[in-house]
Short mmCIF file of C-alpha atoms in Angstrom, two decimals:
data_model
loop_
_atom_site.label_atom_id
_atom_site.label_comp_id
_atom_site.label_asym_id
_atom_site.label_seq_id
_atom_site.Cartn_x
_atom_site.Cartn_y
_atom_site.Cartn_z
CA UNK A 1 36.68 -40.09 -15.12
CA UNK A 2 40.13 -38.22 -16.27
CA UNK A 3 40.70 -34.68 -14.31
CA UNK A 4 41.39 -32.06 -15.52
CA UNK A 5 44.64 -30.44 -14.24
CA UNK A 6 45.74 -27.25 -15.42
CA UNK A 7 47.33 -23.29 -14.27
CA UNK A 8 45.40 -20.34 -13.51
CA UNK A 9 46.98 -17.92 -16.34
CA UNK A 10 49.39 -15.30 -15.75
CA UNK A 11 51.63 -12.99 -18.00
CA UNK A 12 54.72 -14.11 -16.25
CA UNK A 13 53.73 -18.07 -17.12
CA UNK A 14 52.92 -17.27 -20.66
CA UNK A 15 55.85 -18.16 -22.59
CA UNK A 16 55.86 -21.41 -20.28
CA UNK A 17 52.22 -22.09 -20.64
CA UNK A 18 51.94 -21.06 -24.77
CA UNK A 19 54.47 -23.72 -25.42
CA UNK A 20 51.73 -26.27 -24.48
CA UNK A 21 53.82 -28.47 -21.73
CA UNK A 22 52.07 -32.07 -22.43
CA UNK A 23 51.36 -32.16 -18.02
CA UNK A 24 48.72 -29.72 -18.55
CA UNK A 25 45.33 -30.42 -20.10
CA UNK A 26 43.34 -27.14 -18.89
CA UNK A 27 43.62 -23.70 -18.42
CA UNK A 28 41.71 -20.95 -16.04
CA UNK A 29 42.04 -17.80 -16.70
CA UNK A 30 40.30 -14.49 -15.25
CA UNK A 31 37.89 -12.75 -16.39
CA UNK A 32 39.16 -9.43 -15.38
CA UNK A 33 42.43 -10.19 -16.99
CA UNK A 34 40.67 -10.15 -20.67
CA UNK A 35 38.32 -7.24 -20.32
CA UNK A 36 40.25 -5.04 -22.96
CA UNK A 37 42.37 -7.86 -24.80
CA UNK A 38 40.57 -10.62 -26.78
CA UNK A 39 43.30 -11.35 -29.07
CA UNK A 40 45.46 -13.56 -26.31
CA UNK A 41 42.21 -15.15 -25.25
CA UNK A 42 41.19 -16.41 -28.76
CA UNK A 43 44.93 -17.82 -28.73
CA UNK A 44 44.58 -19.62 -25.51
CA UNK A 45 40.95 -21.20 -26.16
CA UNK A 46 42.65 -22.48 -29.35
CA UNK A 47 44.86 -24.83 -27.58
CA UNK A 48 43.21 -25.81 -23.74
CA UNK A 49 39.80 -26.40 -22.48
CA UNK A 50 39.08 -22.99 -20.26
CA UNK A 51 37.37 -22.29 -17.26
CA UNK A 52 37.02 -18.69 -16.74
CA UNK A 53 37.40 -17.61 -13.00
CA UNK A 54 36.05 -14.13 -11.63
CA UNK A 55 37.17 -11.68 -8.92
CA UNK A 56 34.65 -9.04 -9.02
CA UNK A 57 31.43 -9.56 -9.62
CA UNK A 58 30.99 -9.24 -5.70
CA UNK A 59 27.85 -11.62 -5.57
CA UNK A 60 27.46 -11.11 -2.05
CA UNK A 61 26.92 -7.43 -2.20
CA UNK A 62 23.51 -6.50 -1.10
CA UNK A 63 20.90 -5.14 -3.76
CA UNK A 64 21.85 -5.36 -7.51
CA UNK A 65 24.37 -6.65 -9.50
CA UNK A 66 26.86 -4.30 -11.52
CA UNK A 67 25.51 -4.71 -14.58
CA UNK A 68 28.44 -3.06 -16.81
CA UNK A 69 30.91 -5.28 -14.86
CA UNK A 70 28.53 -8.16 -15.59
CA UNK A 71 28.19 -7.88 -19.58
CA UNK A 72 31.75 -7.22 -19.52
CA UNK A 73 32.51 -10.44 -17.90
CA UNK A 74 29.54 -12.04 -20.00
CA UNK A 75 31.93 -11.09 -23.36
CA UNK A 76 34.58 -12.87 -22.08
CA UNK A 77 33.12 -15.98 -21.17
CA UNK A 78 31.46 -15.67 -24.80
CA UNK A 79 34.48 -15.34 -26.30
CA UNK A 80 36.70 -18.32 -24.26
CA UNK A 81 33.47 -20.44 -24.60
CA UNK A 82 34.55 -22.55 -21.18
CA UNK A 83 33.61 -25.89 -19.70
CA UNK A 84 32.47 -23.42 -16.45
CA UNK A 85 32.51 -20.16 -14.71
CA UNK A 86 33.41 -19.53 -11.37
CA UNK A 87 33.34 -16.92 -8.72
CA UNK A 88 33.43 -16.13 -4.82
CA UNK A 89 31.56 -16.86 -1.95
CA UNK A 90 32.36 -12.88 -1.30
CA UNK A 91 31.52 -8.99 -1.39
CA UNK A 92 34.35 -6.94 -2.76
CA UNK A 93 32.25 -3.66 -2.44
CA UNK A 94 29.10 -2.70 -0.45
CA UNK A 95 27.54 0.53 0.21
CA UNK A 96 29.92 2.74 -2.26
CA UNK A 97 33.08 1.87 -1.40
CA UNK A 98 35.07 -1.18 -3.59
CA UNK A 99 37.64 -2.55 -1.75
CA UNK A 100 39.27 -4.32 -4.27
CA UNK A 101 39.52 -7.82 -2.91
CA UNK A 102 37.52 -10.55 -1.47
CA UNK A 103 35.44 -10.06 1.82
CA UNK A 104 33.72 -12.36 3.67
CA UNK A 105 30.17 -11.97 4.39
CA UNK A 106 27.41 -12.88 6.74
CA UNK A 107 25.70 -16.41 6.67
CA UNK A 108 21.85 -15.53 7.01
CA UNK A 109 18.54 -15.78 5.22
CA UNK A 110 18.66 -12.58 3.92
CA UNK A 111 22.65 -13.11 2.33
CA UNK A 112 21.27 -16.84 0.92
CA UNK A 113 18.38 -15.11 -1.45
CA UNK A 114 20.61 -12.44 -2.64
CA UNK A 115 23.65 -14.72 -3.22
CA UNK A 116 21.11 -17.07 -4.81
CA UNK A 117 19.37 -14.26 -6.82
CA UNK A 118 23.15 -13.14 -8.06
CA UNK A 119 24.46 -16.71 -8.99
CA UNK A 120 21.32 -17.37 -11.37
CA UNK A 121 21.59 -13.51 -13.02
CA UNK A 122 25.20 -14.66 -13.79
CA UNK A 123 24.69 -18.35 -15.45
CA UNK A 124 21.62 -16.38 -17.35
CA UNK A 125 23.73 -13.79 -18.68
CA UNK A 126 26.81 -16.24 -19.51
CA UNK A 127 24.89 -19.43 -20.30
CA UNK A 128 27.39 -21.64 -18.64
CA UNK A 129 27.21 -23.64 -15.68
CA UNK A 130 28.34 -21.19 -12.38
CA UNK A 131 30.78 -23.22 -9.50
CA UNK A 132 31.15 -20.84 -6.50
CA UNK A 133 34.37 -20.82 -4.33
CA UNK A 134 34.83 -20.24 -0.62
CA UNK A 135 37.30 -17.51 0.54
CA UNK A 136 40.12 -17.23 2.80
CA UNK A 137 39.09 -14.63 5.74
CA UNK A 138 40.93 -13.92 8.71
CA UNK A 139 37.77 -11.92 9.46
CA UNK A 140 34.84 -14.08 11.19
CA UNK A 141 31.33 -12.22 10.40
CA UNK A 142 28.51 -13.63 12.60
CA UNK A 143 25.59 -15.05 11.28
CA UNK A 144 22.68 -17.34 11.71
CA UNK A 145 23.88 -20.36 9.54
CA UNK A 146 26.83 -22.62 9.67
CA UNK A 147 29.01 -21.85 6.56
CA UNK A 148 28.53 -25.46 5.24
CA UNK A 149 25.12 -25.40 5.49
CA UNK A 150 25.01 -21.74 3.83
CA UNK A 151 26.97 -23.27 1.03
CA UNK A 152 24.94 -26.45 0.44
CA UNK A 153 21.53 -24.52 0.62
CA UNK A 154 23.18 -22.32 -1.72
CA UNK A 155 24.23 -24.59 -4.39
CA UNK A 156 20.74 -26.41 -4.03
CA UNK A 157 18.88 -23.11 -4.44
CA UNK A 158 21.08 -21.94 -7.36
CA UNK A 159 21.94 -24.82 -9.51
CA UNK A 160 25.45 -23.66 -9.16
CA UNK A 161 28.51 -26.33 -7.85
CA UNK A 162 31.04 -26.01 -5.79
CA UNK A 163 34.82 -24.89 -6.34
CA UNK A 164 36.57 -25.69 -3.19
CA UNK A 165 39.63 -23.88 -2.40
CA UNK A 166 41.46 -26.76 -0.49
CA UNK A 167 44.23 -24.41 0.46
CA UNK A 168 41.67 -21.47 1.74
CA UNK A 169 39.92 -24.83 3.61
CA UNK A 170 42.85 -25.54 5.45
CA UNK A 171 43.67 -21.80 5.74
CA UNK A 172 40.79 -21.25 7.67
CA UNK A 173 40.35 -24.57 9.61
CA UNK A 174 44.41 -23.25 10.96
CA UNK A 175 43.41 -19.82 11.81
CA UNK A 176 40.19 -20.59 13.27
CA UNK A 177 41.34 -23.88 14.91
CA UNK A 178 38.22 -26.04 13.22
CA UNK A 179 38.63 -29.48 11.92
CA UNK A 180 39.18 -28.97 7.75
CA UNK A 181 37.63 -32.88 7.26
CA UNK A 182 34.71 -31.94 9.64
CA UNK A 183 34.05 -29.42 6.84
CA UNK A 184 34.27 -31.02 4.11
CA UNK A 185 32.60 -34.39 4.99
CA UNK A 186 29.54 -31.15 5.69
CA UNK A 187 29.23 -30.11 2.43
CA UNK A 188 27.27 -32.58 -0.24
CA UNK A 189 30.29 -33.92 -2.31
CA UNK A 190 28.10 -34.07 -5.85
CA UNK A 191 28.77 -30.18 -5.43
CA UNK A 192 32.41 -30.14 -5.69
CA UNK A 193 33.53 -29.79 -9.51
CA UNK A 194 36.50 -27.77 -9.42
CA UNK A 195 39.38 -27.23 -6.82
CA UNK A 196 41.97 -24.78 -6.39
CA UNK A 197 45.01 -25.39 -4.68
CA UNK A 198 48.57 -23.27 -4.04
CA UNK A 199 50.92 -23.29 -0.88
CA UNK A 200 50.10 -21.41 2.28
CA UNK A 201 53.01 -19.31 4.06
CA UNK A 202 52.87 -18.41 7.59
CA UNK A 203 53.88 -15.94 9.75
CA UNK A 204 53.89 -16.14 13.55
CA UNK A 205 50.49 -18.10 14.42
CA UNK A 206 48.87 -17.07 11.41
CA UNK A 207 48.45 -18.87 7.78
CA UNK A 208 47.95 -16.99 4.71
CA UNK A 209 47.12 -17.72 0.92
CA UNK A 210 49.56 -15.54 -0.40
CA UNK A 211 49.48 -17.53 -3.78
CA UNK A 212 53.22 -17.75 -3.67
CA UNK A 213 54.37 -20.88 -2.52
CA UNK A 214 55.19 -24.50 -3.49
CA UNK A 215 52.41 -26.89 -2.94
CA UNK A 216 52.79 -28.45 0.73
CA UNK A 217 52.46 -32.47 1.90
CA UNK A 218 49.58 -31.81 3.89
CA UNK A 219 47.69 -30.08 1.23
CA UNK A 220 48.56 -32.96 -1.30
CA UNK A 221 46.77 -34.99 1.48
CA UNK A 222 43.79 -32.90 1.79
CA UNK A 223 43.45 -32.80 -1.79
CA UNK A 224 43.34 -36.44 -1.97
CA UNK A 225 40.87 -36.57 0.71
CA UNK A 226 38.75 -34.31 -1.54
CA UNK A 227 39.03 -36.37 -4.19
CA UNK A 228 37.96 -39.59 -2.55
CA UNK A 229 34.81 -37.81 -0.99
CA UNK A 230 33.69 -36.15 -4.17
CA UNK A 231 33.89 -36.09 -7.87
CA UNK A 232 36.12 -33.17 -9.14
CA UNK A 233 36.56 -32.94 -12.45
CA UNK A 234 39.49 -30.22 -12.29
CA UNK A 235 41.61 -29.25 -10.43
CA UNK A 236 43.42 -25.73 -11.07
CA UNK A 237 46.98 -24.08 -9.64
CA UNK A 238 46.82 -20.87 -8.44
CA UNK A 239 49.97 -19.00 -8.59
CA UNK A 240 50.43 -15.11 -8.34
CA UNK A 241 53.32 -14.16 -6.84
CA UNK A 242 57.14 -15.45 -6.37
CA UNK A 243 56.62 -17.37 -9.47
CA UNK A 244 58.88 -21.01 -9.32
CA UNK A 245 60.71 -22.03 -12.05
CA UNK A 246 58.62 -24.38 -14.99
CA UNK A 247 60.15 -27.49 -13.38
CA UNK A 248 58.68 -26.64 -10.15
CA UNK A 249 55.20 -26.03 -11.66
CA UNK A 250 55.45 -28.98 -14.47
CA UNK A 251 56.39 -31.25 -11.06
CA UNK A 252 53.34 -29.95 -8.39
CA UNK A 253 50.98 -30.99 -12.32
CA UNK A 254 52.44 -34.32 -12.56
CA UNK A 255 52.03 -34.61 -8.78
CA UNK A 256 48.13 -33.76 -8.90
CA UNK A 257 48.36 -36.47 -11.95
CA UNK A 258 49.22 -38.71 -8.94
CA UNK A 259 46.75 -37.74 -6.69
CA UNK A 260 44.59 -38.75 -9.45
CA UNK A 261 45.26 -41.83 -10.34
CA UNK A 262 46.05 -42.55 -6.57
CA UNK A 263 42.40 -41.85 -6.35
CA UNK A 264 40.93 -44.39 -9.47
CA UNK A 265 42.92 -47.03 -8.10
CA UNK A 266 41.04 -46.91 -4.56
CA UNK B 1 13.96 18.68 6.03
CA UNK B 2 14.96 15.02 7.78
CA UNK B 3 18.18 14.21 8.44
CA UNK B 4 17.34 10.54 8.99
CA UNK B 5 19.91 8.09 7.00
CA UNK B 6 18.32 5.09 4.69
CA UNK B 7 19.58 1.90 6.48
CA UNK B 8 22.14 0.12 5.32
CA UNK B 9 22.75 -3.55 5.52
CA UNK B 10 25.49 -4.89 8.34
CA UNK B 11 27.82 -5.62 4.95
CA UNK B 12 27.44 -1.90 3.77
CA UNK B 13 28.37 -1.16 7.43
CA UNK B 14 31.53 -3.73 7.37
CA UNK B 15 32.79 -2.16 3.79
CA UNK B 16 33.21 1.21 5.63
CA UNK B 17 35.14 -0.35 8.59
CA UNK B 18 37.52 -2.56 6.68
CA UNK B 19 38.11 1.24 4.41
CA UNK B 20 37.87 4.01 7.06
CA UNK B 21 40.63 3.28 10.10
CA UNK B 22 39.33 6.12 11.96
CA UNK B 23 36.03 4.19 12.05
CA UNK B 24 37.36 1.31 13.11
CA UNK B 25 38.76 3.51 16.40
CA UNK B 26 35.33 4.40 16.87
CA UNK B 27 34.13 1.27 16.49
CA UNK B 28 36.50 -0.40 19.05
CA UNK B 29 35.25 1.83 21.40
CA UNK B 30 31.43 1.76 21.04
CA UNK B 31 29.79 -0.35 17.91
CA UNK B 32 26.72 0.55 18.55
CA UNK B 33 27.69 4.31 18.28
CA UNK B 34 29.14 3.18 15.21
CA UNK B 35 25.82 1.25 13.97
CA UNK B 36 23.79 3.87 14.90
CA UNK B 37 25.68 6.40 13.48
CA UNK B 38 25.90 4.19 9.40
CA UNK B 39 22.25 3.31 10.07
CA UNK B 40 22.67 -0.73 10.40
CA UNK B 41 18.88 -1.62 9.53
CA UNK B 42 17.26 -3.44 12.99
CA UNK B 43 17.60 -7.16 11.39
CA UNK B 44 21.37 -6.84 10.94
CA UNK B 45 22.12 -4.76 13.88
CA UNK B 46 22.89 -7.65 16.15
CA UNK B 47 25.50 -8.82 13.63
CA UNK B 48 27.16 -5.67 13.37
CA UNK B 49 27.89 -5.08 17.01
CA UNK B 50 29.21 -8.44 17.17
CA UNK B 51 32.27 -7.88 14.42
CA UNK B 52 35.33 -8.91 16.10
CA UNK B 53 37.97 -5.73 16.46
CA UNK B 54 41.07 -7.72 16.25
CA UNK B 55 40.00 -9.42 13.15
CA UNK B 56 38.46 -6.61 11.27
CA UNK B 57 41.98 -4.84 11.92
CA UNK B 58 43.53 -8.20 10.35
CA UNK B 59 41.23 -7.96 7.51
CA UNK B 60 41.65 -4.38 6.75
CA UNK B 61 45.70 -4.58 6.99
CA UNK B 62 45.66 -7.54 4.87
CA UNK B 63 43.39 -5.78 2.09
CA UNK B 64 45.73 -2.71 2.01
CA UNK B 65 48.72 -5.14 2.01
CA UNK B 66 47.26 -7.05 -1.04
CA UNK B 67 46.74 -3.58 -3.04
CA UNK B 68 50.35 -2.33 -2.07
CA UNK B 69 51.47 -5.81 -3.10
CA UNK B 70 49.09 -5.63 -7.06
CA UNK B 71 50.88 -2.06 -7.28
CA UNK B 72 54.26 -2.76 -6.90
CA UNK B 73 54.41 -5.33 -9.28
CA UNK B 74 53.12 -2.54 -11.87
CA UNK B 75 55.77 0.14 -10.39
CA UNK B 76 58.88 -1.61 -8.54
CA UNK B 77 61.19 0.94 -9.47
CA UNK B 78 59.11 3.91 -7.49
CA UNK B 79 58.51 1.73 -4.98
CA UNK B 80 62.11 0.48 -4.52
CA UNK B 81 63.34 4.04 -4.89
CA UNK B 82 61.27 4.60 -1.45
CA UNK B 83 63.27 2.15 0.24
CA UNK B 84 62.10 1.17 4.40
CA UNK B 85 59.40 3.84 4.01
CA UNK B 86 57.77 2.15 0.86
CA UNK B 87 54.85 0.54 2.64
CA UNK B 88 54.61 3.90 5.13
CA UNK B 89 54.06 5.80 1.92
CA UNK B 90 51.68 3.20 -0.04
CA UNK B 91 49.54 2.84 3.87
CA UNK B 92 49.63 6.99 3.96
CA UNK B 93 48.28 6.97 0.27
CA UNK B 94 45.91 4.06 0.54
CA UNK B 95 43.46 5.02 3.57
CA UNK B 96 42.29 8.13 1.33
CA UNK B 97 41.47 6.66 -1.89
CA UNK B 98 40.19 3.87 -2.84
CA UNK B 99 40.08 2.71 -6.90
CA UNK B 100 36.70 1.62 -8.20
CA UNK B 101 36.98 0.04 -11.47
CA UNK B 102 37.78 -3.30 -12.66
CA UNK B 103 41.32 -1.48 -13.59
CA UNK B 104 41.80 -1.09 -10.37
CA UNK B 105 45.61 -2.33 -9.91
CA UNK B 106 46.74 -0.06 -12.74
CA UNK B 107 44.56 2.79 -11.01
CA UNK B 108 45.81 2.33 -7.80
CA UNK B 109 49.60 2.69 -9.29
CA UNK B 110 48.73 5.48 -11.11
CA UNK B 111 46.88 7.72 -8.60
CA UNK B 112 49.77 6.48 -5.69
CA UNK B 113 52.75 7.75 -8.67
CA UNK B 114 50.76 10.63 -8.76
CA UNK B 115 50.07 10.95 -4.80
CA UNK B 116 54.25 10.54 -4.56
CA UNK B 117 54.83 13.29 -7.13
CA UNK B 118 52.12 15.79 -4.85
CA UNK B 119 54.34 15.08 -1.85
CA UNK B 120 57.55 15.27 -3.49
CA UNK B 121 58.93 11.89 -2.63
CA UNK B 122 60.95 10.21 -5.66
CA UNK B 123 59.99 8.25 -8.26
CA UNK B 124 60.85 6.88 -11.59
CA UNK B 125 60.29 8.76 -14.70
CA UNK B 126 60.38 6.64 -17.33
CA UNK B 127 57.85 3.63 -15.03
CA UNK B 128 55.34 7.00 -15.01
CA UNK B 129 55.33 7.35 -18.65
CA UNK B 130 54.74 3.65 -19.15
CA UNK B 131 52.06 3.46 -16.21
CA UNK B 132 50.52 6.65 -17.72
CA UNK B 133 50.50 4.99 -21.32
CA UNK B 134 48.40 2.72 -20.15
CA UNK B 135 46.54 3.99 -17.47
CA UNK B 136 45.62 6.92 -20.58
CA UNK B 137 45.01 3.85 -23.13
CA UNK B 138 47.11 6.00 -25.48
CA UNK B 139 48.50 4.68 -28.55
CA UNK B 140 52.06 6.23 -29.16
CA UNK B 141 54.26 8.43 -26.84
CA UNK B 142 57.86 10.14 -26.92
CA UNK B 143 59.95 11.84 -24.40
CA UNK B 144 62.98 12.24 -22.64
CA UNK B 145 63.93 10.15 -19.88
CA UNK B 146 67.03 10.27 -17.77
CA UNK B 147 66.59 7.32 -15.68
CA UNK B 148 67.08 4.46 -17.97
CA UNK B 149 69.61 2.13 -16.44
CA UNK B 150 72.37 1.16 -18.56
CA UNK B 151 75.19 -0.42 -17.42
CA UNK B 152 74.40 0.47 -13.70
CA UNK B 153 74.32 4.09 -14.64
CA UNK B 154 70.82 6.68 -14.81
CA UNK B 155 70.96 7.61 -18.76
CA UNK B 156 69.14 10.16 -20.71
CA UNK B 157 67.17 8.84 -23.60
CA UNK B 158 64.81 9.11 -25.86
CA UNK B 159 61.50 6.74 -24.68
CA UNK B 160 58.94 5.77 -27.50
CA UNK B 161 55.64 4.20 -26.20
CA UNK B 162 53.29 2.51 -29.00
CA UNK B 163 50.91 -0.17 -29.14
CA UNK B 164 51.25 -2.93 -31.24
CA UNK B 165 48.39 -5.80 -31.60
CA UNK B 166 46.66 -3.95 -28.45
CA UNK B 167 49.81 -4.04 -26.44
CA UNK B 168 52.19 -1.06 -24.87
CA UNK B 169 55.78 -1.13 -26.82
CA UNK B 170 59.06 0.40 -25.50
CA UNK B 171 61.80 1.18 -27.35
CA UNK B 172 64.81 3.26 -25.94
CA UNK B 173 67.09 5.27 -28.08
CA UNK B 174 70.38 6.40 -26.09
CA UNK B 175 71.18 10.34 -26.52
CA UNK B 176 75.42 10.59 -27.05
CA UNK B 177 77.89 7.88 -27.99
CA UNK B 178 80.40 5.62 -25.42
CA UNK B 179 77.42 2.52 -24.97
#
């Protein structure tokens, strides 16, 4: 099986990505990013297969989902048409107050049935398949079940896959001091589809995913670990900030090439 | 008539930590005060209590940091023009209001431009009339600017805002002659 390898879009890599550089052969874009402007999407589903990526449908908030946010994210996945959709393993508001970015929330029963309950409202409103994606938190919330499990129940319950974040994975495994490959080898590789992957930073003792750094060894390594264990079929560059040059981004998609074909030659 | 408050679930109760600082004080020094006082529900009680303070502080910094970070890419000259006290400014502005739509990076801009503008502190005239074109969703705008760069100087010119295929325009038309 060929990956897929590919950018999440941005306005500042448009002129680069619009002039169709031959390393890439997908595109993700986000939802949130086309909620008033159609005309740039119909462009960009001309020319790549697109996965559309959410931020804020907050699955993990308790109780219902926001249904205007939802239809409005439903009209952009109708209109891109994508191989997939994908969102968060994440609240980004809860009990009237939106805090505007990802949070992470508790492993129990009670967060599995409503995460579950979400995921399947979103693939029936969007009619596409649903991966989910595990967060980077510098926040630990207690709970009853071991994130891996939580995440493998979950996919099993939903029907949804997996889209693992290797750098959040490796993120978390430095700030929390656990063993990243102890992780993964947990979670059921048939439910990894999709990865994301962008350099960490670090300041002091602490790692971030600041989305604005070059792709590091070690996370070329992980990422090849991934791949042997399980059978992605894309794999997706997030960049947001302190934007590299298009060398520098055609060079970390010809390097993921060769983590791919690294990986059909084993 | 009771005063007794609906309980809320231990995530409810973590969104108002991670927004409310002064919480958080109170929550250092007694959670279940705190739980008690939100109405954790029984089941998630437990869980609640046991949120660690160091890393709800992270968390919270971090989100405010991220915000501060979507806004100045919107409005870099206002936030340059603050210089060291930028992020003092943005933190001050930031623990009282929180945006709630899916706009919420151009909202946050907007209502911090306008939160700078209450308190007196500079800005940038011409970034406000862009930010407010399409914070507004209008469709054309004119006025008079006199903080256009050109040539390393603060001009006064004529600004003209329009959409064109769904998209904010600018063209600049210099007042006077030597350019």
């Amino acid at each position: 099986m060929r990956q897929l390898i590919g950018v999440g879009y941005r306005s500042q890599l448009a002129g680069w990505i619009n002039s169709r550089p031959a390393e890439m052969s997908c595109l993700e874009i986000t939802a949130e990013h086309f909620f008033d402007d159609r005309t740039t999407l119909h462009k960009l589903a001309q020319h790549y297969p697109i996965l559309v990526h959410g931020l804020g449908l907050s699955l993990g908030t308790p109780g219902a989902l926001d249904k205007e946010y939802l239809q409005q994210f439903a009209a952009v996945v109708q209109a891109a048409d994508p191989l997939w959709i994908s969102e968060h393993i994440a609240f980004t508001r809860a009990g009237g107050v939106d805090l505007g970015h990802l949070n992470p929330i508790a492993c129990t029963e009670d967060a599995l049935a409503n995460l579950v309950e979400h995921a399947q409202q979103v693939m029936a409103a969007c009619h596409k398949p649903l991966l989910l994606e595990n967060i980077t938190t510098h926040l630990q919330v207690p709970g009853s079940i071991a994130e891996t499990d939580f995440i493998n129940r979950l996919c099993e319950q939903s029907g949804c896959g997996m889209l693992l974040d290797v750098t959040n994975l490796y993120v978390n495994s430095r700030n929390h001091g656990f063993d990243a490959l102890q992780w993964l080898h947990e979670i059921e590789p048939h439910y990894i589809r999709q990865l994301h992957l962008v350099g960490y930073n670090k300041q002091g003792d602490t790692w971030y995913d600041s989305h604005a750094e070059n792709i590091q060894q070690e996370l070329y390594e992980l990422t090849r670990t991934v791949m042997a264990y399980s059978n992605v079929e894309a794999i997706i560059i997030e960049r947001d900030n302190n934007f590299p040059t298009t060398q520098q981004m055609q060079q970390e998609l010809c390097n993921l090439e060769q983590c791919c074909i690294a990986n059909q030659l084993h | 008539m009771s005063n007794a408050v609906s309980p809320i679930s231990c995530i409810e109760g973590l969104a108002q930590l991670l927004s409310d600082a002064e919480l958080r004080q109170q929550y250092a020094k007694d959670p279940e005060l705190v739980a008690g006082q939100l109405g954790i529900c029984a089941g998630e009680r437990h869980l609640f209590i046991a949120l660690p303070v160091e890393q709800l502080a992270i968390q919270a910094e971090l989100l405010l940091k991220k915000r501060m970070r979507e806004a100045w890419k919107i409005i870099p000259l206002s936030f340059n023009g603050l210089g060291e006290a930028a992020a003092t400014h943005f933190y001050a502005y930031a623990g009282r209001y929180w945006p709630d739509t899916w706009r919420r990076h151009v909202q946050d801009a907007w209502h911090f431009c306008r939160y700078l503008q209450d308190e007196g502190l500079p800005w940038n005239r011409s970034e406000w009339n862009r930010l407010d074109f399409v914070y507004q969703r209008r469709y054309c705008r004119l006025g008079i600017v006199s903080d256009v760069m050109v040539a390393g100087k603060n001009t006064t010119a004529l600004q003209l805002l329009y959409r064109k295929d769904g998209r904010m325009q600018q063209r600049i038309f210099y007042l006077g002659t030597g350019w």
